[in-house]
Amino acid sequence: MSNPVKGSKSWPRQLLRLAFVLAAALGCGFILTAMVSAEPVKAYGALLTGAWPDFGWSEDGSFTARRITRLGSLIEDATTLTLVGLAVAIPFRARQFSMGADGQLFLGALAAAAVSLHVSGPSILVIPAACLAAMTIGFLFGLFPGILKARFDANEIVTTLMLNVIAVQLYRLAITDWMRDPKGGFITTPPLPDAATLTSLLMRTNVSWMALVAICAAIGAWLLIKRTTIGYEITVVGENPKFAAQVGIPVAKATALSMAVGGLFSGLAGFHISNGLLKALPVDLPPGLGFEGIVVALLARNNPLAIPLVAILYAYLRVGAQVMERSSDVTREMVLIIQAFIILFVVAERFGPTFIVNWLGKRALKERTA
Amino acid sequence: MNIELIGWGTFFATLLAAILRASAPIILPALGGLVSDLAGSVNVALEGIMLIAAFFGVLASAYSAIWFPTVPTWVHPWVGLVAGLSGGVLVAGLLAVFHLELGADLIVAGIGINILAAGLTVFLLVSITGDKGSTATLTSFALPCLHIPFVDHIPVLGTVLNGDGFAGHNIIVYVSLLAAPALAWLLYRTRFGLRLRAVGENRDAALAAGVSVKRMQYAAMLLSGVLASLGGIFLGMGYLTLFQADMTGGRGFLALAAVFLGGRRPLGTFIAAVVFGASTVFAARLGAYEIPSQVVFMLPPALTIIALVFFNIQRRRKIERRVSRVAATLPQAG
């Protein structure tokens, strides 16, 4: 089995393939849309351009920007996606299929909210404390399946999926039984105090400095992978574990740490969701963000520096999908279908222009000889 | 007979009947996961296959009634069964093609299939019914229940065999009970099963022995698709009589875990799946007591992780013992 993770091809060819995959996935989505929608072109137009804010000059010459909230939700979404993308990419580099990003994110959000609600003080103290709590929980919740894999060879897909169930139930238990706002109409925590929430940088949106933190996190992850010993060990273990063991690399340590570092980024994403976006935790967070992280990591070929760019691209599609849902008869779940096609086409290594040409050529040859 | 005893007996019998009902949609995909796992390909897409099968099963049974109103009613659920099976097997086949022909990583492609199923079912649901939640606006049909005659009046046995309201268990519940022994026979008593396991054990050796590895992998994946589809169909046409968005609710993943919890054996997988099914029943019933249902839901996954570690320690010890035994029989060197 080949590693879905490595990018041995040259840059231009990779970009070309990426463009081909995106076009193919969007094309498949369009065919489906055309089959059910009365106005497929309009719907797809909304999907592809909906995320753009309207810049322009009004008649009296002043600069105006409309639909700026869409830009806001794009940046918010891209921030979360960058962090969960990193959370998936680091274990992927060690060839660990950690599915635990969801659970780590839930618990990170829970820890951040708990600290924010129970620690009072100036925001310069509370916010780092909440952030640290979220990252620690994420780290530990990644380290645990990592140790189980490294020490006991317990399949990481199964353990992380099971830990997700445990994390989600723990989250629900904590919100309903321990942290519930008695005054709230539905099950939710009290709103986080102002000192703990992140200030908005853009009017009427929740864009905060977490967007910059996410970019720094990507750079940090790149430095970790490319410029440190443990990063090198993680990469070698992912590429060839037998070779790594032969040359004396601590395989178990690298495996466990890759999953723990992934958890750290998930926890940070949880902090962003709780203190930056929602500012009070409901009993149900949107599940499946961990799986979105897989798309981002795959498209970026696990290169941390490419992850923010892919996250923006993907957030663009997601915001566009919401616009499409509002302005046409196609639901936003269309973007899930496109996402699935992207995953399938990216990992299908032999899928590409050459494969289709060869396949058609072979068929033509067969027909000629027959 | 003692009245109190009968009361307790009936209570446990009702519980057992409920556990049977809740376990069936986990047993079937778990056995599906077992087949593909023994052939060396982990099927992460069980969840997606179930969802697709449930959706097409429910929809086909509803539209069969709309399009062919003259056909007797009992036909519609069977049309749904065929449609659901075709849909699920098609998706399993898609996964197999991507893995075997296009070189896609099986696990990542499986995740892709799950996302595709989640998106496609809701997308089509909205396009067809205009409702994002369920097919409540359509009249769909359930597969028939099998009522065992003459046992209704036997106190405890009647409740176990025919359920709480003596309506009988759905036919797929019986299929799920029969599937485990049938699969054990297929895997361990037939040439097909031997070859399938050989492919999973050592691909190269199987290839050298003349087994068509690719064909076996296709067969395992499609069989896995059939079993998972049956589980999904039961959810939409037995457990409930409609399709809901994300109605599998992680059962496919539980099924995958049941394969590992059961030590990759048919009986073990079956028991593990029943444990998972029972925990959902207990979680619902314990809500009346002081124990929060979330804690009950946490137990099976925790149990799975512990069992996984335990099995791996045991397997390692077994290998060590075998090595030392072989070493003892060898002539002492030096």
XYZ file of C-alpha atoms in Angstrom:
704
model
C 0.000 0.000 0.000
C 1.395 3.390 -0.869
C 1.544 6.265 1.504
C -1.292 8.684 0.770
C 0.647 11.256 2.610
C 3.893 11.931 0.899
C 4.270 14.370 -1.941
C 7.121 13.109 -4.043
C 5.985 14.795 -7.224
C 7.305 18.170 -8.282
C 5.425 21.348 -7.397
C 3.903 22.251 -10.777
C 2.678 18.714 -11.327
C 1.139 18.650 -7.860
C -0.645 21.925 -8.496
C -1.877 20.675 -11.848
C -3.206 17.526 -10.225
C -4.838 19.545 -7.463
C -6.578 21.711 -10.037
C -7.692 18.622 -11.915
C -9.052 16.992 -8.745
C -10.934 20.127 -7.720
C -12.386 20.526 -11.200
C -13.427 16.875 -11.330
C -15.065 17.043 -7.888
C -16.880 20.282 -8.693
C -17.928 18.770 -12.015
C -19.423 15.704 -10.328
C -21.239 18.015 -7.938
C -22.586 20.038 -10.831
C -23.918 16.947 -12.597
C -25.799 15.970 -9.431
C -27.102 19.514 -9.005
C -28.257 19.650 -12.600
C -30.173 16.417 -12.079
C -32.336 17.747 -9.250
C -32.277 21.525 -9.371
C -34.479 23.760 -11.480
C -31.738 26.364 -11.753
C -28.409 24.558 -11.458
C -26.308 27.317 -12.996
C -27.611 29.921 -10.588
C -27.099 27.580 -7.642
C -23.561 26.768 -8.668
C -22.843 30.417 -9.307
C -23.863 31.162 -5.724
C -21.651 28.319 -4.485
C -18.592 29.549 -6.359
C -18.940 33.297 -5.844
C -21.111 33.589 -2.741
C -18.244 34.118 -0.342
C -17.004 37.306 -2.058
C -17.816 40.508 -0.220
C -19.078 43.395 -2.338
C -16.444 46.110 -2.581
C -17.192 49.226 -4.508
C -17.529 52.960 -4.541
C -20.867 54.506 -3.806
C -22.161 57.393 -5.864
C -20.697 60.066 -3.624
C -17.260 58.499 -4.037
C -16.762 56.826 -0.657
C -15.568 53.248 -0.374
C -18.265 50.753 0.592
C -18.071 47.128 1.541
C -21.227 45.058 1.680
C -21.690 41.435 2.742
C -18.627 41.811 4.947
C -20.093 39.226 7.338
C -19.492 36.624 4.654
C -15.811 37.518 4.621
C -15.982 37.254 8.399
C -17.449 33.779 8.377
C -14.880 32.777 5.768
C -12.016 33.838 8.048
C -13.654 32.247 11.113
C -14.146 28.992 9.255
C -10.655 29.048 7.750
C -9.164 29.528 11.232
C -10.914 26.452 12.610
C -10.158 24.436 9.479
C -6.461 25.361 9.602
C -6.207 24.109 13.167
C -8.096 20.832 12.601
C -6.156 20.388 9.356
C -2.905 20.603 11.307
C -4.376 18.237 13.907
C -4.880 15.604 11.198
C -1.738 16.347 9.176
C 0.848 15.826 11.927
C -0.280 12.267 12.808
C -0.687 11.562 9.056
C 2.993 12.395 8.605
C 3.810 9.555 10.969
C 1.239 7.489 9.042
C -1.180 7.406 11.968
C -4.825 7.607 10.965
C -5.979 9.545 13.967
C -9.717 10.203 13.776
C -9.668 11.765 17.224
C -9.719 15.432 16.207
C -13.466 15.633 16.906
C -13.243 14.392 20.480
C -10.162 16.461 21.237
C -11.930 19.541 19.901
C -15.008 18.918 22.067
C -12.928 18.456 25.200
C -10.714 21.430 24.338
C -13.791 23.633 24.026
C -15.129 22.230 27.296
C -11.864 22.870 29.161
C -11.594 26.389 27.777
C -15.187 27.177 28.797
C -14.729 25.675 32.268
C -11.618 27.748 32.916
C -13.271 30.889 31.531
C -16.315 30.434 33.782
C -14.480 29.584 36.979
C -11.328 31.692 36.855
C -11.963 35.377 37.328
C -9.355 37.945 36.537
C -8.173 40.265 33.807
C -8.393 38.942 30.287
C -4.612 38.933 29.951
C -4.637 36.130 32.539
C -7.877 34.293 31.796
C -7.474 33.933 28.036
C -4.008 32.323 28.134
C -5.188 30.067 30.965
C -8.226 28.907 28.967
C -6.088 28.458 25.867
C -3.507 26.462 27.788
C -6.188 24.260 29.374
C -7.688 23.476 25.969
C -4.304 22.650 24.456
C -3.297 20.474 27.414
C -6.517 18.461 27.270
C -6.152 18.047 23.520
C -2.526 16.980 23.916
C -3.380 14.386 26.571
C -6.365 13.075 24.613
C -4.067 12.608 21.633
C -1.221 11.144 23.666
C -3.430 8.409 25.142
C -4.320 6.613 21.870
C -0.764 7.346 20.738
C 0.650 5.430 23.692
C -1.895 2.634 23.178
C -0.701 2.351 19.582
C 2.995 2.608 20.346
C 3.020 0.386 23.409
C 0.224 -2.139 22.739
C -0.213 -1.882 18.968
C -3.904 -1.021 19.480
C -5.413 0.048 16.130
C -5.518 3.848 16.283
C -8.590 4.157 14.064
C -10.671 2.135 16.492
C -9.267 3.684 19.680
C -9.653 7.265 18.455
C -13.195 6.606 17.191
C -14.102 5.091 20.566
C -12.427 7.954 22.424
C -14.529 10.329 20.302
C -17.691 8.658 21.606
C -16.399 8.948 25.164
C -15.395 12.587 24.657
C -18.740 13.568 23.149
C -20.676 11.872 25.964
C -18.414 13.456 28.583
C -19.000 16.822 26.942
C -22.769 16.374 26.987
C -22.693 15.154 30.572
C -20.629 18.164 31.660
C -22.870 20.667 29.874
C -26.174 19.164 31.040
C -25.262 18.217 34.602
C -22.407 20.391 35.778
C -22.192 23.599 33.775
C -25.774 24.219 32.723
C -27.103 27.736 32.969
C -30.197 27.392 35.203
C -31.661 30.545 33.662
C -31.168 29.367 30.080
C -34.215 28.256 28.113
C -32.331 25.396 26.467
C -29.348 23.375 27.627
C -26.310 25.607 27.425
C -23.593 27.026 29.644
C -23.911 30.579 30.919
C -22.350 33.103 28.513
C -18.603 33.326 29.048
C -17.502 36.502 30.896
C -16.265 39.331 28.686
C -12.759 39.021 30.094
C -12.524 35.508 28.662
C -13.882 36.108 25.173
C -11.770 37.202 22.247
C -12.405 40.700 20.931
C -13.645 40.998 17.386
C -11.331 42.573 14.850
C -13.982 42.983 12.175
C -17.345 44.611 12.709
C -20.320 42.272 13.286
C -18.168 39.141 12.976
C -16.248 36.909 15.338
C -12.923 37.301 13.552
C -10.261 37.565 16.250
C -6.516 37.352 16.528
C -6.975 33.573 16.493
C -6.731 33.886 12.702
C -3.138 35.050 13.149
C -2.546 32.383 15.785
C -3.681 29.756 13.297
C -1.159 30.979 10.724
C 1.548 31.021 13.405
C 0.493 27.499 14.373
C 0.974 26.383 10.783
C 4.436 27.959 10.687
C 5.216 26.404 14.063
C 4.112 22.989 12.825
C 6.298 23.430 9.733
C 9.292 24.329 11.919
C 8.556 21.330 14.138
C 8.461 18.966 11.169
C 11.334 20.387 9.162
C 13.711 21.865 11.715
C 13.600 19.685 14.824
C 14.801 16.176 15.615
C 11.378 14.921 16.679
C 9.871 16.293 13.475
C 12.453 14.452 11.416
C 11.794 11.280 13.397
C 8.039 11.599 12.801
C 8.596 11.966 9.056
C 10.965 8.992 8.840
C 8.639 6.788 10.895
C 5.825 7.709 8.523
C 7.852 6.971 5.425
C 9.470 3.748 6.528
C 8.962 2.461 10.078
C 11.282 -0.531 9.592
C 14.109 1.681 8.421
C 13.429 4.049 11.322
C 13.699 1.181 13.811
C 16.899 -0.077 12.180
C 18.694 3.252 12.440
C 17.698 3.606 16.079
C 14.917 6.176 15.861
C 12.560 5.794 18.857
C 9.552 4.713 16.776
C 7.191 4.410 19.732
C 7.987 7.886 21.008
C 7.623 9.474 17.573
C 4.297 7.686 16.964
C 2.803 8.706 20.301
C 4.081 12.278 20.082
C 2.773 12.797 16.546
C -0.732 11.992 17.762
C -0.320 14.112 20.888
C 0.828 17.165 18.897
C -2.163 16.659 16.615
C -4.384 16.711 19.703
C -2.795 19.965 20.802
C -3.951 21.688 17.613
C -7.452 20.197 17.979
C -7.625 21.567 21.508
C -6.650 24.984 20.197
C -9.468 24.722 17.640
C -11.805 23.920 20.525
C -10.635 27.038 22.344
C -11.329 29.090 19.206
C -14.844 27.705 18.949
C -15.708 28.235 22.603
C -14.063 31.582 23.388
C -13.884 33.089 19.915
C -17.010 32.000 18.048
C -19.823 30.749 20.302
C -18.943 32.432 23.630
C -21.234 29.933 25.409
C -21.297 26.206 24.826
C -24.535 24.524 23.694
C -25.124 20.839 24.397
C -24.412 19.910 20.770
C -21.392 21.174 18.890
C -21.392 20.569 15.139
C -19.782 17.130 14.782
C -17.579 16.095 11.898
C -15.101 18.973 12.003
C -12.396 16.361 12.482
C -13.351 14.843 9.151
C -13.187 18.259 7.492
C -9.634 18.371 8.817
C -8.875 15.232 6.827
C -9.841 16.928 3.568
C -7.704 19.939 4.379
C -4.699 17.796 5.320
C -5.052 15.608 2.237
C -5.364 18.523 -0.166
C -2.356 20.197 1.428
C -0.428 16.913 1.137
C 0.306 17.296 4.865
C 2.498 20.297 4.244
C 1.775 22.608 7.225
C 2.523 25.732 5.202
C -0.038 24.786 2.555
C -2.738 24.069 5.143
C -3.889 27.689 5.753
C -4.222 28.221 1.986
C -6.262 25.064 1.531
C -8.318 25.972 4.598
C -9.193 29.339 3.046
C -10.096 27.639 -0.237
C -12.274 25.138 1.554
C -13.879 27.721 3.846
C -14.672 29.685 0.685
C -16.640 26.713 -0.647
C -18.410 26.210 2.673
C -19.522 29.823 2.945
C -20.559 29.674 -0.697
C -22.654 26.615 0.075
C -24.569 28.520 2.745
C -25.252 31.307 0.270
C -26.358 28.709 -2.274
C -28.785 27.192 0.218
C -30.360 30.579 0.888
C -30.596 31.676 -2.728
C -31.537 28.453 -4.541
C -33.232 25.095 -4.119
C -30.007 23.194 -3.451
C -28.997 22.376 0.134
C -25.627 23.105 1.618
C -24.986 19.367 1.945
C -23.875 19.643 -1.689
C -20.533 20.743 -0.284
C -20.247 17.452 1.634
C -20.647 15.588 -1.644
C -17.993 17.730 -3.297
C -15.783 17.169 -0.256
C -16.222 13.395 -0.562
C -15.331 13.475 -4.253
C -12.251 15.573 -3.466
C -11.117 12.979 -0.902
C -11.736 10.069 -3.262
C -10.014 11.714 -6.222
C -7.036 12.962 -4.194
C -6.209 9.558 -2.739
C -6.894 7.672 -5.965
C -3.302 7.926 -7.112
C -3.847 6.495 -10.528
C -6.805 8.808 -11.094
C -5.785 11.678 -13.300
C -5.781 12.921 -16.862
C -3.265 10.263 -17.897
C -5.336 7.448 -16.401
C -8.437 8.483 -18.294
C -6.476 8.906 -21.538
C -4.827 5.505 -21.091
C -8.127 3.849 -20.255
C -9.849 5.325 -23.282
C -6.827 4.438 -25.415
C -6.846 0.852 -24.215
C -10.523 0.520 -24.968
C -10.080 1.977 -28.414
C -7.223 -0.458 -29.002
C -9.352 -3.387 -27.862
C -12.164 -2.372 -30.165
C -9.775 -2.069 -33.067
C -8.272 -5.488 -32.510
C -11.643 -7.110 -31.921
C -45.895 -21.169 39.238
C -44.893 -18.261 41.429
C -46.461 -15.033 40.151
C -43.489 -12.891 41.162
C -41.121 -15.195 39.322
C -43.183 -14.896 36.158
C -43.174 -11.125 36.559
C -39.385 -10.999 36.728
C -39.155 -13.488 33.907
C -41.361 -11.344 31.718
C -39.322 -8.261 32.627
C -36.083 -9.904 31.543
C -37.755 -11.375 28.487
C -38.910 -7.901 27.415
C -35.385 -6.670 27.987
C -33.962 -9.513 25.925
C -36.389 -8.814 23.099
C -35.404 -5.144 23.144
C -31.712 -6.060 23.119
C -32.280 -8.320 20.116
C -33.948 -5.455 18.291
C -31.217 -2.962 19.162
C -28.393 -5.382 18.372
C -29.478 -6.461 14.884
C -28.352 -3.202 13.186
C -24.926 -3.616 14.809
C -24.498 -7.379 14.365
C -24.968 -7.295 10.599
C -22.482 -4.528 9.766
C -20.059 -5.965 12.346
C -20.086 -9.294 10.496
C -19.602 -7.316 7.292
C -16.615 -5.610 8.846
C -15.285 -9.003 9.910
C -15.413 -10.422 6.377
C -13.464 -7.564 4.842
C -11.068 -7.416 7.783
C -10.239 -11.115 7.439
C -9.543 -10.487 3.749
C -7.042 -7.855 4.810
C -9.027 -4.748 3.939
C -10.472 -2.732 6.812
C -13.884 -1.430 5.792
C -14.220 1.988 7.410
C -17.189 2.763 5.167
C -19.709 0.519 6.998
C -21.487 3.592 8.332
C -21.869 5.125 4.882
C -23.003 1.881 3.272
C -25.695 1.462 5.959
C -26.915 5.005 5.477
C -27.180 4.650 1.699
C -28.957 1.282 1.987
C -31.436 2.636 4.530
C -32.164 5.656 2.355
C -32.719 3.797 -0.894
C -34.649 1.031 0.860
C -37.127 3.423 2.451
C -37.456 5.555 -0.653
C -37.945 2.619 -3.014
C -40.620 1.057 -0.812
C -42.484 4.384 -0.683
C -42.220 5.036 -4.428
C -43.119 1.461 -5.262
C -46.474 2.142 -3.604
C -46.882 5.474 -5.411
C -45.939 4.213 -8.861
C -47.595 0.785 -8.722
C -50.720 1.223 -6.595
C -52.306 -1.917 -8.036
C -49.588 -4.224 -6.783
C -50.430 -5.939 -3.462
C -48.990 -4.088 -0.456
C -46.710 -6.868 0.704
C -44.538 -6.395 -2.408
C -43.402 -2.844 -1.576
C -41.032 -3.614 1.316
C -39.334 -6.292 -0.793
C -38.813 -3.769 -3.583
C -37.255 -1.564 -0.916
C -35.034 -4.411 0.245
C -33.736 -4.999 -3.273
C -33.156 -1.290 -3.855
C -31.418 -0.834 -0.512
C -29.173 -3.823 -1.088
C -28.293 -2.603 -4.589
C -27.486 0.871 -3.315
C -25.317 -0.384 -0.481
C -23.484 -2.941 -2.585
C -22.932 -0.339 -5.298
C -21.265 1.955 -2.779
C -19.140 -0.908 -1.439
C -18.184 -1.686 -5.023
C -17.269 1.952 -5.597
C -14.939 1.796 -2.608
C -13.415 -1.447 -3.910
C -12.846 0.046 -7.377
C -11.189 3.118 -5.929
C -8.943 0.978 -3.737
C -8.112 -1.881 -6.094
C -8.159 -0.192 -9.487
C -7.198 3.402 -8.769
C -4.771 2.761 -5.917
C -6.630 4.821 -3.325
C -5.761 4.269 0.311
C -8.587 2.129 1.683
C -9.013 3.971 4.973
C -9.047 7.487 3.556
C -11.300 6.411 0.686
C -13.606 4.776 3.251
C -13.866 8.062 5.116
C -14.645 9.707 1.790
C -17.461 7.215 1.200
C -18.914 7.977 4.648
C -18.938 11.702 3.911
C -20.423 11.031 0.465
C -23.230 8.984 2.041
C -23.989 11.631 4.654
C -24.095 14.367 2.008
C -25.862 12.446 -0.732
C -28.689 11.148 1.470
C -29.551 14.593 2.847
C -29.122 16.196 -0.580
C -31.508 13.725 -2.210
C -33.848 13.830 0.797
C -34.283 17.581 0.402
C -34.590 17.346 -3.372
C -37.250 14.640 -3.207
C -39.299 15.430 -0.101
C -38.340 19.058 0.561
C -37.704 18.096 4.177
C -34.217 18.095 5.639
C -34.939 15.837 8.594
C -36.774 12.711 7.530
C -39.101 11.022 5.046
C -42.059 11.460 7.396
C -44.135 12.932 4.551
C -43.851 9.700 2.540
C -45.579 6.447 3.415
C -42.892 3.815 3.484
C -43.202 0.196 4.463
C -41.546 -2.101 6.985
C -40.336 -5.583 6.217
C -42.675 -8.198 7.696
C -42.333 -9.583 11.197
C -42.062 -13.299 11.714
C -44.625 -14.404 14.253
C -43.925 -17.770 15.803
C -47.276 -19.499 16.455
C -48.410 -21.324 19.608
C -45.885 -19.722 22.003
C -47.835 -16.566 22.925
C -49.400 -18.222 25.924
C -46.170 -19.615 27.339
C -45.247 -16.824 29.795
C -41.573 -15.966 29.361
C -40.774 -17.745 26.131
C -43.598 -16.007 24.276
C -42.234 -12.569 25.113
C -38.687 -13.498 24.058
C -39.709 -15.077 20.776
C -42.442 -12.696 19.727
C -41.502 -9.442 21.428
C -43.359 -7.252 23.862
C -46.602 -6.881 21.936
C -46.489 -10.448 20.555
C -46.165 -9.048 17.045
C -43.062 -11.111 16.339
C -39.555 -9.975 15.465
C -38.680 -8.405 12.170
C -37.391 -10.858 9.627
C -33.986 -9.121 9.568
C -33.558 -9.788 13.287
C -33.676 -13.477 12.430
C -31.327 -12.904 9.517
C -28.867 -11.260 11.899
C -29.063 -14.219 14.279
C -28.508 -16.709 11.456
C -25.808 -14.648 9.762
C -23.157 -15.328 12.404
C -23.193 -19.150 12.182
C -23.617 -18.985 8.413
C -20.619 -16.696 8.123
C -18.559 -18.879 10.474
C -19.330 -21.838 8.230
C -18.468 -19.891 5.095
C -15.190 -18.581 6.492
C -13.900 -21.692 8.240
C -15.509 -24.624 6.424
C -15.404 -23.742 2.728
C -12.664 -23.332 0.171
C -13.854 -19.791 -0.503
C -13.415 -18.906 3.180
C -9.979 -20.459 3.355
C -8.833 -18.474 0.325
C -10.376 -15.295 1.662
C -8.540 -15.660 4.965
C -5.350 -16.603 3.166
C -5.480 -13.321 1.241
C -5.841 -11.428 4.513
C -3.136 -13.429 6.276
C -0.470 -13.179 3.610
C -1.251 -11.693 0.236
C 1.949 -12.763 -1.433
C 1.691 -16.359 -0.235
C -1.923 -16.520 -1.439
C -0.891 -15.106 -4.806
C 1.935 -17.644 -5.059
C -0.517 -20.426 -4.205
C -2.636 -19.401 -7.160
C -5.430 -17.537 -5.403
C -6.849 -14.649 -7.389
C -6.152 -12.035 -4.724
C -7.960 -9.147 -6.361
C -11.079 -11.207 -6.993
C -11.149 -12.334 -3.348
C -10.777 -8.750 -2.173
C -13.668 -7.691 -4.394
C -15.770 -10.583 -3.088
C -14.990 -9.718 0.541
C -15.803 -6.048 0.054
C -19.090 -6.806 -1.744
C -20.142 -9.372 0.876
C -19.280 -6.798 3.510
C -21.506 -4.376 1.614
C -24.408 -6.835 1.576
C -24.240 -7.399 5.335
C -23.855 -3.714 6.179
C -26.740 -2.878 3.819
C -29.006 -5.341 5.595
C -28.208 -3.559 8.854
C -29.048 -0.208 7.309
C -32.255 -1.522 5.751
C -33.378 -2.815 9.146
C -32.958 0.682 10.608
C -35.241 2.231 8.001
C -37.673 -0.642 7.430
C -38.036 -2.370 10.784
C -36.490 -0.491 13.678
C -38.270 2.613 12.401
C -40.434 2.915 9.321
C -38.860 6.007 7.817
C -35.489 7.468 6.926
C -33.904 10.125 9.127
C -30.819 12.156 8.312
C -27.805 10.435 9.913
C -30.062 7.680 11.230
C -27.154 5.248 11.591
C -25.821 7.429 14.417
C -22.358 5.881 14.567
C -23.535 2.243 14.496
C -21.172 1.548 11.606
C -18.246 2.689 13.705
C -19.451 0.630 16.674
C -19.645 -2.336 14.305
C -16.056 -1.741 13.241
C -15.035 -1.666 16.889
C -17.026 -4.867 17.543
C -14.797 -6.693 15.061
C -11.745 -5.790 17.119
C -13.504 -6.263 20.473
C -14.564 -9.722 19.308
C -11.020 -10.738 18.512
C -11.724 -10.976 14.746
C -13.822 -14.156 15.164
C -17.494 -14.585 14.152
C -18.783 -15.571 17.610
C -16.699 -12.925 19.364
C -17.846 -10.243 16.937
C -21.454 -11.323 17.420
C -21.171 -11.121 21.216
C -19.414 -7.757 21.044
C -22.162 -6.399 18.814
C -24.818 -7.626 21.257
C -22.924 -5.902 24.101
C -23.069 -2.662 22.120
C -26.762 -3.188 21.382
C -27.513 -3.963 25.027
C -25.762 -0.812 26.192
C -28.114 1.355 24.131
C -31.094 -0.425 25.714
C -29.677 -0.025 29.221
C -28.819 3.628 28.589
C -32.449 4.265 27.696
C -33.805 2.345 30.720
C -31.361 3.655 33.318
C -32.495 7.194 32.610
C -35.214 6.554 35.204
C -32.591 5.954 37.881
C -29.869 8.291 39.068
C -27.269 7.132 36.547
C -26.896 9.563 33.630
C -27.360 7.856 30.272
C -24.138 9.452 28.993
C -22.115 7.324 31.428
C -23.765 4.166 30.103
C -22.953 5.213 26.543
C -19.315 5.637 27.562
C -18.967 2.068 28.822
C -18.867 0.078 25.543
C -16.193 2.262 23.936
C -14.128 2.114 27.116
C -14.585 -1.643 27.170
C -13.462 -1.833 23.533
C -10.241 0.044 24.229
C -9.464 -2.164 27.237
C -10.245 -5.314 25.262
C -8.080 -4.162 22.356
C -5.099 -3.661 24.675
C -5.792 -6.976 26.419
C -5.984 -8.936 23.132
C -2.764 -7.439 21.872
C -0.893 -8.225 25.089
C -2.200 -11.780 24.917
C -1.238 -12.178 21.285
C 2.266 -10.951 22.016
C 2.618 -13.410 24.916
C 1.423 -16.237 22.685
C 4.045 -15.414 20.068
C 6.746 -15.189 22.739
C 5.729 -18.557 24.162
C 5.780 -20.131 20.734
C 9.205 -18.679 20.006
C 10.608 -19.941 23.286
C 9.085 -23.378 22.699
C 10.694 -23.577 19.271
C 13.961 -22.334 20.725
C 13.852 -25.093 23.370
C 13.477 -27.848 20.756
C 16.390 -26.591 18.706
C 19.766 -28.147 19.457
C 21.703 -25.904 21.792
C 24.179 -23.915 19.825
C 27.596 -23.323 21.283
